[in-house]
Amino acid sequence: MYLETNRFTELRRRILEAEPAIDERTLNDTLEGASDLSEVITAAVRSALDDRSMIEALKLRIKDLKARLARFERAEEHKRDAARWAMEESGLDKIVASDLTISLKKSPPGVTVIDEKEIPEWFWVPQPAKLDKRAVLNALRGGTAVSGAEIANTSLCLSVRVR
């Protein structure tokens, strides 16, 4: 029983470590009614599954909001382009309203790149190299020695099948 209590305490500590913002009630609900370690673990995994559902829902919501943001950005650009065009075509340089002033002005000069290969190297920003871990793993699996790397020992992972 002492060993199970120790494991229960350790699981509680790990949950608090993984989710420091968890309130006492949610933590107790997660662990409530668990009379043995198996029940505690099952409750924790059920809570993790609930978290996964929330993660997926939030990802979908964020995707939808990003699409909505892009639509608003396009609409803003089109409206400003239409206003600029209308002012140019009608010869209006300035419009004064009670809450804003609209005027046409020259844009600051930009750069048109004609041939990138001819631009001197001091204008180029070097990009940091990025390790291709998949290629390293494939080489190691294929028997090629890679200095500074080795195949890691596999660790156990949690598999959950929901019925």
PDB file of C-alpha atoms in Angstrom:
ATOM      1  CA  MET A   1       0.000   0.000   0.000  1.00  0.00           C
ATOM      2  CA  TYR A   2       2.905   2.357   0.815  1.00  0.00           C
ATOM      3  CA  LEU A   3       4.319   1.842  -2.696  1.00  0.00           C
ATOM      4  CA  GLU A   4       0.926   2.638  -4.271  1.00  0.00           C
ATOM      5  CA  THR A   5       0.579   5.778  -2.114  1.00  0.00           C
ATOM      6  CA  ASN A   6       4.056   6.844  -3.182  1.00  0.00           C
ATOM      7  CA  ARG A   7       3.153   6.310  -6.853  1.00  0.00           C
ATOM      8  CA  PHE A   8      -0.126   8.176  -6.382  1.00  0.00           C
ATOM      9  CA  THR A   9       1.771  11.094  -4.820  1.00  0.00           C
ATOM     10  CA  GLU A  10       4.348  11.010  -7.629  1.00  0.00           C
ATOM     11  CA  LEU A  11       1.612  10.994 -10.303  1.00  0.00           C
ATOM     12  CA  ARG A  12      -0.067  13.949  -8.590  1.00  0.00           C
ATOM     13  CA  ARG A  13       3.291  15.776  -8.508  1.00  0.00           C
ATOM     14  CA  ARG A  14       3.903  15.053 -12.200  1.00  0.00           C
ATOM     15  CA  ILE A  15       0.447  16.296 -13.187  1.00  0.00           C
ATOM     16  CA  LEU A  16       1.093  19.513 -11.244  1.00  0.00           C
ATOM     17  CA  GLU A  17       4.523  19.822 -12.858  1.00  0.00           C
ATOM     18  CA  ALA A  18       3.112  19.299 -16.358  1.00  0.00           C
ATOM     19  CA  GLU A  19       0.191  21.670 -15.769  1.00  0.00           C
ATOM     20  CA  PRO A  20       1.125  24.182 -13.040  1.00  0.00           C
ATOM     21  CA  ALA A  21      -1.972  26.286 -13.749  1.00  0.00           C
ATOM     22  CA  ILE A  22      -4.325  23.386 -12.955  1.00  0.00           C
ATOM     23  CA  ASP A  23      -6.662  24.314 -10.151  1.00  0.00           C
ATOM     24  CA  GLU A  24      -7.053  22.058  -7.124  1.00  0.00           C
ATOM     25  CA  ARG A  25     -10.625  21.116  -8.038  1.00  0.00           C
ATOM     26  CA  THR A  26      -9.706  19.938 -11.552  1.00  0.00           C
ATOM     27  CA  LEU A  27      -6.760  18.000 -10.169  1.00  0.00           C
ATOM     28  CA  ASN A  28      -8.936  16.381  -7.530  1.00  0.00           C
ATOM     29  CA  ASP A  29     -11.628  15.606 -10.127  1.00  0.00           C
ATOM     30  CA  THR A  30      -8.943  13.943 -12.237  1.00  0.00           C
ATOM     31  CA  LEU A  31      -7.769  11.800  -9.351  1.00  0.00           C
ATOM     32  CA  GLU A  32     -11.087  11.547  -7.458  1.00  0.00           C
ATOM     33  CA  GLY A  33     -12.445   8.173  -6.542  1.00  0.00           C
ATOM     34  CA  ALA A  34      -9.324   6.358  -7.587  1.00  0.00           C
ATOM     35  CA  SER A  35      -8.704   3.698  -4.985  1.00  0.00           C
ATOM     36  CA  ASP A  36      -5.680   2.144  -6.653  1.00  0.00           C
ATOM     37  CA  LEU A  37      -2.903   3.215  -8.981  1.00  0.00           C
ATOM     38  CA  SER A  38      -4.569   1.692 -12.071  1.00  0.00           C
ATOM     39  CA  GLU A  39      -7.614   3.872 -11.532  1.00  0.00           C
ATOM     40  CA  VAL A  40      -5.444   6.958 -11.007  1.00  0.00           C
ATOM     41  CA  ILE A  41      -3.545   6.281 -14.242  1.00  0.00           C
ATOM     42  CA  THR A  42      -6.802   5.644 -16.114  1.00  0.00           C
ATOM     43  CA  ALA A  43      -8.222   8.940 -14.813  1.00  0.00           C
ATOM     44  CA  ALA A  44      -5.063  10.779 -15.869  1.00  0.00           C
ATOM     45  CA  VAL A  45      -5.177   9.265 -19.375  1.00  0.00           C
ATOM     46  CA  ARG A  46      -8.873  10.143 -19.714  1.00  0.00           C
ATOM     47  CA  SER A  47      -7.979  13.704 -18.769  1.00  0.00           C
ATOM     48  CA  ALA A  48      -5.187  13.640 -21.380  1.00  0.00           C
ATOM     49  CA  LEU A  49      -7.719  12.466 -23.993  1.00  0.00           C
ATOM     50  CA  ASP A  50      -9.967  15.397 -23.034  1.00  0.00           C
ATOM     51  CA  ASP A  51      -6.950  17.689 -23.447  1.00  0.00           C
ATOM     52  CA  ARG A  52      -6.284  16.172 -26.903  1.00  0.00           C
ATOM     53  CA  SER A  53      -9.898  16.899 -27.911  1.00  0.00           C
ATOM     54  CA  MET A  54      -9.517  20.500 -26.753  1.00  0.00           C
ATOM     55  CA  ILE A  55      -6.202  20.809 -28.624  1.00  0.00           C
ATOM     56  CA  GLU A  56      -7.775  19.589 -31.865  1.00  0.00           C
ATOM     57  CA  ALA A  57     -10.782  21.887 -31.438  1.00  0.00           C
ATOM     58  CA  LEU A  58      -8.508  24.870 -30.778  1.00  0.00           C
ATOM     59  CA  LYS A  59      -6.324  24.055 -33.795  1.00  0.00           C
ATOM     60  CA  LEU A  60      -9.435  24.006 -35.979  1.00  0.00           C
ATOM     61  CA  ARG A  61     -10.684  27.263 -34.452  1.00  0.00           C
ATOM     62  CA  ILE A  62      -7.286  28.912 -34.977  1.00  0.00           C
ATOM     63  CA  LYS A  63      -7.259  27.707 -38.600  1.00  0.00           C
ATOM     64  CA  ASP A  64     -10.730  29.202 -39.127  1.00  0.00           C
ATOM     65  CA  LEU A  65      -9.705  32.477 -37.462  1.00  0.00           C
ATOM     66  CA  LYS A  66      -6.544  32.702 -39.590  1.00  0.00           C
ATOM     67  CA  ALA A  67      -8.673  32.262 -42.719  1.00  0.00           C
ATOM     68  CA  ARG A  68     -11.028  34.968 -41.459  1.00  0.00           C
ATOM     69  CA  LEU A  69      -8.065  37.255 -40.744  1.00  0.00           C
ATOM     70  CA  ALA A  70      -6.764  36.715 -44.286  1.00  0.00           C
ATOM     71  CA  ARG A  71     -10.205  37.632 -45.692  1.00  0.00           C
ATOM     72  CA  PHE A  72     -10.255  40.866 -43.681  1.00  0.00           C
ATOM     73  CA  GLU A  73      -6.707  41.695 -44.815  1.00  0.00           C
ATOM     74  CA  ARG A  74      -7.677  41.155 -48.472  1.00  0.00           C
ATOM     75  CA  ALA A  75     -10.851  43.222 -48.032  1.00  0.00           C
ATOM     76  CA  GLU A  76      -8.866  46.059 -46.444  1.00  0.00           C
ATOM     77  CA  GLU A  77      -6.348  46.012 -49.299  1.00  0.00           C
ATOM     78  CA  HIS A  78      -9.068  45.961 -51.976  1.00  0.00           C
ATOM     79  CA  LYS A  79     -10.972  48.837 -50.350  1.00  0.00           C
ATOM     80  CA  ARG A  80      -7.826  50.973 -50.072  1.00  0.00           C
ATOM     81  CA  ASP A  81      -6.877  50.157 -53.686  1.00  0.00           C
ATOM     82  CA  ALA A  82     -10.379  51.091 -54.847  1.00  0.00           C
ATOM     83  CA  ALA A  83     -10.249  54.383 -52.915  1.00  0.00           C
ATOM     84  CA  ARG A  84      -6.778  55.200 -54.300  1.00  0.00           C
ATOM     85  CA  TRP A  85      -7.909  54.379 -57.846  1.00  0.00           C
ATOM     86  CA  ALA A  86     -11.074  56.491 -57.513  1.00  0.00           C
ATOM     87  CA  MET A  87      -9.114  59.470 -56.176  1.00  0.00           C
ATOM     88  CA  GLU A  88      -6.511  59.166 -58.962  1.00  0.00           C
ATOM     89  CA  GLU A  89      -9.152  58.863 -61.688  1.00  0.00           C
ATOM     90  CA  SER A  90     -11.162  61.812 -60.394  1.00  0.00           C
ATOM     91  CA  GLY A  91      -8.129  64.021 -59.737  1.00  0.00           C
ATOM     92  CA  LEU A  92      -8.818  64.318 -56.004  1.00  0.00           C
ATOM     93  CA  ASP A  93      -5.608  64.776 -54.001  1.00  0.00           C
ATOM     94  CA  LYS A  94      -7.217  65.159 -50.602  1.00  0.00           C
ATOM     95  CA  ILE A  95     -10.518  64.462 -48.836  1.00  0.00           C
ATOM     96  CA  VAL A  96     -11.214  65.928 -45.399  1.00  0.00           C
ATOM     97  CA  ALA A  97     -13.935  64.291 -43.310  1.00  0.00           C
ATOM     98  CA  SER A  98     -14.919  64.933 -39.692  1.00  0.00           C
ATOM     99  CA  ASP A  99     -12.990  61.909 -38.433  1.00  0.00           C
ATOM    100  CA  LEU A 100     -10.176  61.483 -40.975  1.00  0.00           C
ATOM    101  CA  THR A 101      -8.193  63.013 -43.794  1.00  0.00           C
ATOM    102  CA  ILE A 102      -7.446  60.987 -46.911  1.00  0.00           C
ATOM    103  CA  SER A 103      -4.682  62.046 -49.266  1.00  0.00           C
ATOM    104  CA  LEU A 104      -2.632  60.647 -52.099  1.00  0.00           C
ATOM    105  CA  LYS A 105       1.114  60.726 -51.665  1.00  0.00           C
ATOM    106  CA  LYS A 106       4.047  59.158 -53.415  1.00  0.00           C
ATOM    107  CA  SER A 107       5.191  55.831 -52.012  1.00  0.00           C
ATOM    108  CA  PRO A 108       8.811  55.558 -50.866  1.00  0.00           C
ATOM    109  CA  PRO A 109      11.037  54.026 -53.544  1.00  0.00           C
ATOM    110  CA  GLY A 110      11.306  50.246 -53.525  1.00  0.00           C
ATOM    111  CA  VAL A 111      13.635  47.732 -55.141  1.00  0.00           C
ATOM    112  CA  THR A 112      12.983  45.699 -58.242  1.00  0.00           C
ATOM    113  CA  VAL A 113      15.378  42.760 -58.464  1.00  0.00           C
ATOM    114  CA  ILE A 114      16.234  42.057 -62.086  1.00  0.00           C
ATOM    115  CA  ASP A 115      18.815  39.293 -61.589  1.00  0.00           C
ATOM    116  CA  GLU A 116      19.625  37.981 -58.093  1.00  0.00           C
ATOM    117  CA  LYS A 117      22.860  36.376 -59.320  1.00  0.00           C
ATOM    118  CA  GLU A 118      24.357  39.791 -60.068  1.00  0.00           C
ATOM    119  CA  ILE A 119      23.706  41.267 -56.610  1.00  0.00           C
ATOM    120  CA  PRO A 120      26.925  41.395 -54.502  1.00  0.00           C
ATOM    121  CA  GLU A 121      27.190  38.917 -51.636  1.00  0.00           C
ATOM    122  CA  TRP A 122      27.292  41.563 -48.868  1.00  0.00           C
ATOM    123  CA  PHE A 123      23.581  42.182 -49.530  1.00  0.00           C
ATOM    124  CA  TRP A 124      22.752  38.564 -48.753  1.00  0.00           C
ATOM    125  CA  VAL A 125      21.791  37.482 -45.246  1.00  0.00           C
ATOM    126  CA  PRO A 126      23.374  34.140 -44.372  1.00  0.00           C
ATOM    127  CA  GLN A 127      20.938  31.500 -43.177  1.00  0.00           C
ATOM    128  CA  PRO A 128      21.916  29.228 -40.284  1.00  0.00           C
ATOM    129  CA  ALA A 129      22.370  25.577 -41.187  1.00  0.00           C
ATOM    130  CA  LYS A 130      19.721  23.226 -39.826  1.00  0.00           C
ATOM    131  CA  LEU A 131      20.448  19.632 -38.870  1.00  0.00           C
ATOM    132  CA  ASP A 132      18.444  17.086 -40.857  1.00  0.00           C
ATOM    133  CA  LYS A 133      17.837  14.568 -38.062  1.00  0.00           C
ATOM    134  CA  ARG A 134      15.820  12.294 -40.343  1.00  0.00           C
ATOM    135  CA  ALA A 135      18.775  11.994 -42.741  1.00  0.00           C
ATOM    136  CA  VAL A 136      21.125  11.282 -39.809  1.00  0.00           C
ATOM    137  CA  LEU A 137      18.783   8.571 -38.502  1.00  0.00           C
ATOM    138  CA  ASN A 138      18.422   7.023 -41.962  1.00  0.00           C
ATOM    139  CA  ALA A 139      22.210   6.959 -42.365  1.00  0.00           C
ATOM    140  CA  LEU A 140      22.673   5.343 -38.951  1.00  0.00           C
ATOM    141  CA  ARG A 141      19.953   2.780 -39.674  1.00  0.00           C
ATOM    142  CA  GLY A 142      21.671   2.043 -42.977  1.00  0.00           C
ATOM    143  CA  GLY A 143      24.901   1.244 -41.162  1.00  0.00           C
ATOM    144  CA  THR A 144      26.771   4.476 -41.915  1.00  0.00           C
ATOM    145  CA  ALA A 145      28.733   5.850 -38.961  1.00  0.00           C
ATOM    146  CA  VAL A 146      27.875   9.483 -38.261  1.00  0.00           C
ATOM    147  CA  SER A 147      30.330  11.315 -36.029  1.00  0.00           C
ATOM    148  CA  GLY A 148      28.535  13.040 -33.152  1.00  0.00           C
ATOM    149  CA  ALA A 149      25.373  10.938 -33.391  1.00  0.00           C
ATOM    150  CA  GLU A 150      24.108   7.514 -32.436  1.00  0.00           C
ATOM    151  CA  ILE A 151      20.790   5.723 -32.534  1.00  0.00           C
ATOM    152  CA  ALA A 152      18.970   6.461 -29.284  1.00  0.00           C
ATOM    153  CA  ASN A 153      17.640   3.690 -27.139  1.00  0.00           C
ATOM    154  CA  THR A 154      13.915   3.523 -27.602  1.00  0.00           C
ATOM    155  CA  SER A 155      11.827   4.428 -24.613  1.00  0.00           C
ATOM    156  CA  LEU A 156       8.373   3.211 -23.764  1.00  0.00           C
ATOM    157  CA  CYS A 157       5.501   5.267 -25.054  1.00  0.00           C
ATOM    158  CA  LEU A 158       1.916   5.259 -23.920  1.00  0.00           C
ATOM    159  CA  SER A 159      -0.561   3.646 -26.310  1.00  0.00           C
ATOM    160  CA  VAL A 160      -4.249   4.385 -25.767  1.00  0.00           C
ATOM    161  CA  ARG A 161      -7.053   2.742 -27.742  1.00  0.00           C
ATOM    162  CA  VAL A 162     -10.484   4.220 -27.181  1.00  0.00           C
ATOM    163  CA  ARG A 163     -13.463   1.912 -27.613  1.00  0.00           C
TER     164      ARG A 163
END
